[in-house]
PDB file of C-alpha atoms in Angstrom:
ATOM      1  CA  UNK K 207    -128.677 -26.077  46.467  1.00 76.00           C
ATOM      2  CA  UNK K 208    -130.413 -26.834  43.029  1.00 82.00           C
ATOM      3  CA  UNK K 209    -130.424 -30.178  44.454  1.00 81.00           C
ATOM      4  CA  UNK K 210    -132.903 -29.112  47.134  1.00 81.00           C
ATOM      5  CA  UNK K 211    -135.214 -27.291  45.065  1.00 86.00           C
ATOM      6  CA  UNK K 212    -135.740 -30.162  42.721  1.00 88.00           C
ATOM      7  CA  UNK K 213    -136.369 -32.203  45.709  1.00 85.00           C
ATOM      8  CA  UNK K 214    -138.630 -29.648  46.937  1.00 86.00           C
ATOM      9  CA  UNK K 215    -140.734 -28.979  43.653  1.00 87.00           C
ATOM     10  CA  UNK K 216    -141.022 -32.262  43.142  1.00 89.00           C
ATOM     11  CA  UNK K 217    -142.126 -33.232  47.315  1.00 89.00           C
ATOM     12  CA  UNK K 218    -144.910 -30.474  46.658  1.00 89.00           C
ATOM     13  CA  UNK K 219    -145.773 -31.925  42.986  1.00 89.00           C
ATOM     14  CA  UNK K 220    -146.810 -34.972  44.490  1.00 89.00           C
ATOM     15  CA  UNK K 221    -148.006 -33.846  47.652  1.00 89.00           C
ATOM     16  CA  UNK K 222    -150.715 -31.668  44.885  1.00 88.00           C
ATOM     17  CA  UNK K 223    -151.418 -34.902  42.563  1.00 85.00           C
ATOM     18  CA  UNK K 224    -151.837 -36.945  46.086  1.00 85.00           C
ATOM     19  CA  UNK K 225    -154.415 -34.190  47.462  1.00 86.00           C
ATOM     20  CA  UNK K 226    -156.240 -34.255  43.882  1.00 79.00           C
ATOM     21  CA  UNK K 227    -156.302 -37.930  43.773  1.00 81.00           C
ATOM     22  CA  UNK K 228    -158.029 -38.585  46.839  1.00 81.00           C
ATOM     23  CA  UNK K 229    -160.351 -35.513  46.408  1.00 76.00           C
ATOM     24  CA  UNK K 230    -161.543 -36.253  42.822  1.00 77.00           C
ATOM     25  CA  UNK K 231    -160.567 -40.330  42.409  1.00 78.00           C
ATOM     26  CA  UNK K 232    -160.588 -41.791  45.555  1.00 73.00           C
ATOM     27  CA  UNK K 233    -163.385 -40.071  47.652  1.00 72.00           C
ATOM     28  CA  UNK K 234    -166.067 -40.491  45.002  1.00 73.00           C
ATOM     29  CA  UNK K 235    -165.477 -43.889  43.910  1.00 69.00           C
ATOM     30  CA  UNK K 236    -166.004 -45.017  47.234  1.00 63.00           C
ATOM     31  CA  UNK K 237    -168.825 -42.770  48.297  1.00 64.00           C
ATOM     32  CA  UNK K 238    -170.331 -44.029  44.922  1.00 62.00           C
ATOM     33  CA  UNK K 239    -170.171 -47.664  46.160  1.00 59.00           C
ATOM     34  CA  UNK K 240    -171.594 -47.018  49.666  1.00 54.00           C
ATOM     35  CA  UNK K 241    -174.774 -45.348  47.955  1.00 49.00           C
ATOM     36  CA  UNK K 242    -175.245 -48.061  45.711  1.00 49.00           C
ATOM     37  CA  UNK K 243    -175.133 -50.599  48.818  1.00 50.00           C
ATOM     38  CA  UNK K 244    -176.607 -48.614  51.444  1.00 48.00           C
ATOM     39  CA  UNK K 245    -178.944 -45.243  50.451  1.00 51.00           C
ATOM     40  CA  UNK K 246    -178.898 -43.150  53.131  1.00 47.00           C
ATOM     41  CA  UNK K 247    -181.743 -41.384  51.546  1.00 46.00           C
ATOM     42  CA  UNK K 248    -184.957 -43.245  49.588  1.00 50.00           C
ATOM     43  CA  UNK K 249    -186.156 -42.035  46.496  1.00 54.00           C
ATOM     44  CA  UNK K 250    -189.261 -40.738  48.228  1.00 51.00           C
ATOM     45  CA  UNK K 251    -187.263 -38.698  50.563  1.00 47.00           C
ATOM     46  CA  UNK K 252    -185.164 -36.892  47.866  1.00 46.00           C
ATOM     47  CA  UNK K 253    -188.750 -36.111  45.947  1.00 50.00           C
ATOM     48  CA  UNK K 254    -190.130 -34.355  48.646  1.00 46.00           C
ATOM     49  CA  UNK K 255    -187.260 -32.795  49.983  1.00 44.00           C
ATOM     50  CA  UNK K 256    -186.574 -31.316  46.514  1.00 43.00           C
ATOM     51  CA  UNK K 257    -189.959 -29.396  46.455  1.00 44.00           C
ATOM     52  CA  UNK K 258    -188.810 -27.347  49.630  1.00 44.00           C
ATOM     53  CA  UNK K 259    -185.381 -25.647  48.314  1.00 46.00           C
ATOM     54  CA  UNK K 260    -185.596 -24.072  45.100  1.00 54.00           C
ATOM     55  CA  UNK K 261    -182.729 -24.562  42.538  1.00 53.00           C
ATOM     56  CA  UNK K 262    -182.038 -21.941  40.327  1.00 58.00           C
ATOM     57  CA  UNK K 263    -180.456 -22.755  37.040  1.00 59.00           C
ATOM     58  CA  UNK K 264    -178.573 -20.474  34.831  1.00 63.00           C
ATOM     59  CA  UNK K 265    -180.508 -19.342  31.987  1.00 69.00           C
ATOM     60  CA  UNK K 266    -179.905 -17.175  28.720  1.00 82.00           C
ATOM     61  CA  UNK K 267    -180.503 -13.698  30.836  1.00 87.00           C
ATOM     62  CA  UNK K 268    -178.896 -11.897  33.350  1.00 88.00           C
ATOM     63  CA  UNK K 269    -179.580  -9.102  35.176  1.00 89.00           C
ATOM     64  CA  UNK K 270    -178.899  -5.071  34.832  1.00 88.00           C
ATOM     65  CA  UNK K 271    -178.876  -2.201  36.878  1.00 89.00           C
ATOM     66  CA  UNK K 272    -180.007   0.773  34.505  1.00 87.00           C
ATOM     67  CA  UNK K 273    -178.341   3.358  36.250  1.00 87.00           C
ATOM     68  CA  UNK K 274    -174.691   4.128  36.303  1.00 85.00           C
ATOM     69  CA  UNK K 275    -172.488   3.724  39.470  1.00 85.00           C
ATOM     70  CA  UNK K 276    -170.120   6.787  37.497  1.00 85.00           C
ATOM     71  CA  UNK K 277    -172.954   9.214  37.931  1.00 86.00           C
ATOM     72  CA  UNK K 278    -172.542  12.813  39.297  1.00 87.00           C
ATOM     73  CA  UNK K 279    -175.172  15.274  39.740  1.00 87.00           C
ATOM     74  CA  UNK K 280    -175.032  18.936  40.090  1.00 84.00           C
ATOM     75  CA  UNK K 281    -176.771  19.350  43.277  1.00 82.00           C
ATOM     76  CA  UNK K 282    -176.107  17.823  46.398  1.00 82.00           C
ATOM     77  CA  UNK K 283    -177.256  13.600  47.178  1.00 83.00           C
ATOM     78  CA  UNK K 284    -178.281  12.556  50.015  1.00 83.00           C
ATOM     79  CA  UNK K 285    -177.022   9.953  51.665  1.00 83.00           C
ATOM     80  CA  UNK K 286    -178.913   7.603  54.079  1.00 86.00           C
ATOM     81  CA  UNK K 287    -177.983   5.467  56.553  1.00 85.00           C
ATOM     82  CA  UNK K 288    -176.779   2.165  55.990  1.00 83.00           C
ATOM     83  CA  UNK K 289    -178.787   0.504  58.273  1.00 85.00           C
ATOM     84  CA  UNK K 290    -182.134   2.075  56.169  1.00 88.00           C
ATOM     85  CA  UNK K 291    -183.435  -0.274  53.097  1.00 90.00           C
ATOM     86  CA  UNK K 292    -183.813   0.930  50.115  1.00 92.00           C
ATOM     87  CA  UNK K 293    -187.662   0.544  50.149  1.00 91.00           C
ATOM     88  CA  UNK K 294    -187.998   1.754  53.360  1.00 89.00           C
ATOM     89  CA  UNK K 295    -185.880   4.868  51.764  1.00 89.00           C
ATOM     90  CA  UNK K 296    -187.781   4.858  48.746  1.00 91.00           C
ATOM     91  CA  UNK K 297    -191.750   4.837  50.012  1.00 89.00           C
ATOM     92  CA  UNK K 298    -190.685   8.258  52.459  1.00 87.00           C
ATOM     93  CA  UNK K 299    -187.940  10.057  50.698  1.00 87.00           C
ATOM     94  CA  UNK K 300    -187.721   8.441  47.153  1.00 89.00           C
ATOM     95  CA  UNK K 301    -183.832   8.168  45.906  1.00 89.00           C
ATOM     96  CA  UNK K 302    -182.071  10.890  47.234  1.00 87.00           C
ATOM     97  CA  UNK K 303    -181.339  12.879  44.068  1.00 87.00           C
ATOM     98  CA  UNK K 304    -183.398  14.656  41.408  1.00 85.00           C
ATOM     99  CA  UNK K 305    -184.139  11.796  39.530  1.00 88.00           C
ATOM    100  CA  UNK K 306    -186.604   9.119  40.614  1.00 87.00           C
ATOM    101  CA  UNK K 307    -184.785   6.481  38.830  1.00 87.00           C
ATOM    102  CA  UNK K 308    -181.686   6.681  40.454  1.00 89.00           C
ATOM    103  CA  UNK K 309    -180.602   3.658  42.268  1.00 91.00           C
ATOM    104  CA  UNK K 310    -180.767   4.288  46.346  1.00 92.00           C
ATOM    105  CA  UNK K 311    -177.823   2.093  46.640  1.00 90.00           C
ATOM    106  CA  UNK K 312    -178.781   0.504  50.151  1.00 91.00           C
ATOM    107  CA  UNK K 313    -178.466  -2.947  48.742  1.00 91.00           C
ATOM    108  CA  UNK K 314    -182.291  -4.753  49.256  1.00 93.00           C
ATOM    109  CA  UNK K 315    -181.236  -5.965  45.544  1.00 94.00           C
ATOM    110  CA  UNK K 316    -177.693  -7.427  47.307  1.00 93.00           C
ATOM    111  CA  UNK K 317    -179.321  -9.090  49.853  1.00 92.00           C
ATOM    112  CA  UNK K 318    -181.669 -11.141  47.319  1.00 93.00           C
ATOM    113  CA  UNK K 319    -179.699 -12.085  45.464  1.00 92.00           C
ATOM    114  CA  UNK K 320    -178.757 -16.419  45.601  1.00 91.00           C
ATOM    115  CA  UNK K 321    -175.690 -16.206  43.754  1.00 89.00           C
ATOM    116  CA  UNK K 322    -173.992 -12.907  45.825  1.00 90.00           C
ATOM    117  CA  UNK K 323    -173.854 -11.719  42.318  1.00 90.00           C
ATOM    118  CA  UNK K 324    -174.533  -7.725  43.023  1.00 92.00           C
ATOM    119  CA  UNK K 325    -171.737  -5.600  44.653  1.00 91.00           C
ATOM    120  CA  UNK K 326    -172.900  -2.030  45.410  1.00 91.00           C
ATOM    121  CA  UNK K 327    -170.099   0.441  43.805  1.00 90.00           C
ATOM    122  CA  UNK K 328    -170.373   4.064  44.745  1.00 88.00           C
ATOM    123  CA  UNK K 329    -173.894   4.078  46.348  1.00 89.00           C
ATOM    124  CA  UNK K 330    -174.926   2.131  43.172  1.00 90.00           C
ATOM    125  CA  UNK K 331    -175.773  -1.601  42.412  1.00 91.00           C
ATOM    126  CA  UNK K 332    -173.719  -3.362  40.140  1.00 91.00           C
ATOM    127  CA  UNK K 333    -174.195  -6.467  38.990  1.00 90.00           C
ATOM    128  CA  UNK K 334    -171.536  -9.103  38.416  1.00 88.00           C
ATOM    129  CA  UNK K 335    -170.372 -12.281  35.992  1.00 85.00           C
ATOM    130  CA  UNK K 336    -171.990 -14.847  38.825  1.00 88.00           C
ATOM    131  CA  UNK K 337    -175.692 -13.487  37.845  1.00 89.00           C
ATOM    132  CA  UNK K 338    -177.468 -16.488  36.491  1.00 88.00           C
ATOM    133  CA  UNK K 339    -180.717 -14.221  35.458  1.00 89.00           C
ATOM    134  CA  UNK K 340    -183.090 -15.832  38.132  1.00 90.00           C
ATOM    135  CA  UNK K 341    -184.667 -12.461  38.451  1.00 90.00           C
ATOM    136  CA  UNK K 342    -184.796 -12.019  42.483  1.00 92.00           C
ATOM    137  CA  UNK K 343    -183.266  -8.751  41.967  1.00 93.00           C
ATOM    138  CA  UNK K 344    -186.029  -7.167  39.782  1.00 93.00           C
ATOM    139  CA  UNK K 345    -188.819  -7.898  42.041  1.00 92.00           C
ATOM    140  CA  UNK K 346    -186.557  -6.896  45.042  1.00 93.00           C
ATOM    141  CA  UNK K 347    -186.045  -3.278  43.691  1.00 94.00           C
ATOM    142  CA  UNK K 348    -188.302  -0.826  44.464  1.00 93.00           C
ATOM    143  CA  UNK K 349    -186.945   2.094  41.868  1.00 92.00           C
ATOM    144  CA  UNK K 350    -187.780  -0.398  39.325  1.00 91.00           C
ATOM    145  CA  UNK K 351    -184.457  -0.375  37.699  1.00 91.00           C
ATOM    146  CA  UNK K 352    -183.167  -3.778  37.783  1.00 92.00           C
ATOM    147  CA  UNK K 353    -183.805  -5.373  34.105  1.00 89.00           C
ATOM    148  CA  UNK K 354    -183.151  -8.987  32.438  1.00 90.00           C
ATOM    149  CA  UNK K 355    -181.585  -8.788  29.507  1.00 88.00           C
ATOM    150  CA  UNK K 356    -179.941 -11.386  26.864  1.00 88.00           C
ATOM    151  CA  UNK K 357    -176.436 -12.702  28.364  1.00 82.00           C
ATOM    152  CA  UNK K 358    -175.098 -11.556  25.075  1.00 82.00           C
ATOM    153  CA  UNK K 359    -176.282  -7.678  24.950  1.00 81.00           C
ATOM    154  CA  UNK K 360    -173.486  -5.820  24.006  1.00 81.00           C
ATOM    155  CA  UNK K 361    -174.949  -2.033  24.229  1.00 79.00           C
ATOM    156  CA  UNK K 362    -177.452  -0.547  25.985  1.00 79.00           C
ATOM    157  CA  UNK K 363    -178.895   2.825  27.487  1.00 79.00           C
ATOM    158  CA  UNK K 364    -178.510   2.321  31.011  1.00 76.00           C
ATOM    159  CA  UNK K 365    -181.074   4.634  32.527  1.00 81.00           C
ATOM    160  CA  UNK K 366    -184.635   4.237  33.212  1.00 77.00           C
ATOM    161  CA  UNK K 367    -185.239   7.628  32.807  1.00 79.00           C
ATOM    162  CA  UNK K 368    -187.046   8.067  29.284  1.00 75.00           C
ATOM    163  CA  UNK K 369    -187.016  12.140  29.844  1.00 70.00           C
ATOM    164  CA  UNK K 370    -190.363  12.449  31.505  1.00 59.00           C
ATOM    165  CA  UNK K 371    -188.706  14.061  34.448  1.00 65.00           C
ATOM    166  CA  UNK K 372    -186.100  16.102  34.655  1.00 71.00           C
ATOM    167  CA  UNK K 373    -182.265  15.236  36.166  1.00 82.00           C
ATOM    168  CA  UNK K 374    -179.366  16.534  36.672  1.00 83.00           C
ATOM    169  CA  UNK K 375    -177.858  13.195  36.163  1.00 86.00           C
ATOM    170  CA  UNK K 376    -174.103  13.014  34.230  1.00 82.00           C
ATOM    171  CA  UNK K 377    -174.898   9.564  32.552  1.00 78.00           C
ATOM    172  CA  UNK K 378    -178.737  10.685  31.668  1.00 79.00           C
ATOM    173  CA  UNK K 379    -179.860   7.775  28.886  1.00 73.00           C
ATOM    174  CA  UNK K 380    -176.394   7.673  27.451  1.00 72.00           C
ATOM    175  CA  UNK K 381    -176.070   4.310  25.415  1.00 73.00           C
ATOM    176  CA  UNK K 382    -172.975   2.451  27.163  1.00 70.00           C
ATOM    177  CA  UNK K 383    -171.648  -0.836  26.609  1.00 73.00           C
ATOM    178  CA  UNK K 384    -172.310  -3.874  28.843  1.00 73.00           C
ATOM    179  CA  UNK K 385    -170.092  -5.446  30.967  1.00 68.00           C
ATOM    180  CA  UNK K 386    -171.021  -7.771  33.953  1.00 62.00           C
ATOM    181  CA  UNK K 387    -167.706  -7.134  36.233  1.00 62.00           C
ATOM    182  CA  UNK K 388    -165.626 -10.126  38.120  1.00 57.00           C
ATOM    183  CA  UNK K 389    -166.168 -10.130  41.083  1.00 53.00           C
ATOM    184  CA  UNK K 390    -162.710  -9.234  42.905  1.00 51.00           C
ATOM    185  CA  UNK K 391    -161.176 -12.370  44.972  1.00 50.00           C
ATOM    186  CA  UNK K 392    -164.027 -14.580  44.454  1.00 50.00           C
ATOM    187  CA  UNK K 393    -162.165 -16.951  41.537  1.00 53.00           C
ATOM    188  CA  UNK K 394    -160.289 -17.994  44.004  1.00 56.00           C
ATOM    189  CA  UNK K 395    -162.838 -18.678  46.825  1.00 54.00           C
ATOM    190  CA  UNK K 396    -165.673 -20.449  43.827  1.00 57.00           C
ATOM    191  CA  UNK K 397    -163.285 -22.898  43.585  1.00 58.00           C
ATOM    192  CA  UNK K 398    -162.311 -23.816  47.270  1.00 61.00           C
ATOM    193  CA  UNK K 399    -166.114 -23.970  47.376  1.00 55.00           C
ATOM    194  CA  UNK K 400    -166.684 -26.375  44.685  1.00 59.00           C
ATOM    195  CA  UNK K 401    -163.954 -28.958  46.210  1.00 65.00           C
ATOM    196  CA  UNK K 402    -166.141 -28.387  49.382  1.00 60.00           C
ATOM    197  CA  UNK K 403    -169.390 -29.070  47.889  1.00 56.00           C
ATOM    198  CA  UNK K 404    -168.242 -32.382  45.903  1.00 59.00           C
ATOM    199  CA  UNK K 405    -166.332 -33.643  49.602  1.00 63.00           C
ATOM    200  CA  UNK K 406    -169.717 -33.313  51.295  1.00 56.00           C
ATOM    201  CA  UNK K 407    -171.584 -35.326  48.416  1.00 53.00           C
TER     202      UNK K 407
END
């Protein structure tokens, strides 16, 4: 019996270095030596294919959501229908609540978003570790809430409402620390993606 699961560990051992050796070893050497002989694409090709797609590159910013998806308020919020956008929400009803900087939660930021780095967390956008601070988001908002800050912000008062108007809010400007959340299960699927993305090159 302990036999068998040696055998078996070590049949499954191999069968992982065998898998990784093609993948990472094998597949790219060759590939390698066929572009060197053969290009399948010229120079000129890559240089004006390159202006079409834009690549965005992680910088030393990342985006916030100044409002809190913990928030209660004392009256009633409405809630809109899913299939609404938040500026379609926002330029006939404004956000639902008694504060005008309260995020509608309909997820326009969500869908902007390259990196799938906003999850929207009781009615409220929240953005994740993935956010590389290309700043899609902001623009996409139209409560104006979505900020870039420093990567390495530690607190900050997350609300945009400086008092001017009054709120109900439970989180009103309280100072809070920062935390851009993992996004759950996506560890996992980031790196079946990556093995993906270096078979196709």
């Amino acid at each position: 019996m302990i036999l068998a699961i040696i055998l078996l560990s070590l049949l499954v051992l191999s069968t992982i270095l065998l898998i990784f050796f093609i993948y990472y070893i094998f597949l790219p050497s060759v590939k390698s030596q066929q572009a060197e002989k053969e290009p399948l694409i010229s120079e000129d090709e890559i240089k004006y294919t390159a202006d079409e797609e834009q690549i965005y590159e992680r910088n030393e910013k990342k985006a916030l959501v100044l409002c809190n998806c913990n928030k209660e308020f004392s009256i009633p919020v409405e809630r809109f229908n899913k299939d609404l956008s938040c500026f379609i929400v926002h330029s006939k009803y404004g956000t639902g609540t008694d504060c005008k900087f309260a995020c509608i939660g309909l997820g326009d930021c969500v869908k902007s978003c390259p990196q799938q780095a906003i999850t929207v967390q009781k009615h409220t956008a929240v953005v994740t570790s993935l956010c590389i601070g290309c700043g899609k988001c902001v623009d996409a908002c139209p409560v104006g809430i979505i900020a870039l800050v420093p990567s390495d912000t530690q607190k900050i008062r997350l609300c945009s409402n400086k008092g001017s108007d009054l709120s109900s809010c439970s989180t009103k400007n309280n100072e809070e620390k920062v935390a851009w959340n993992e996004k759950k299960g996506f560890k996992i699927w980031d790196f079946c993606y990556r093995i993906l993305k270096h078979i196709e090159k």
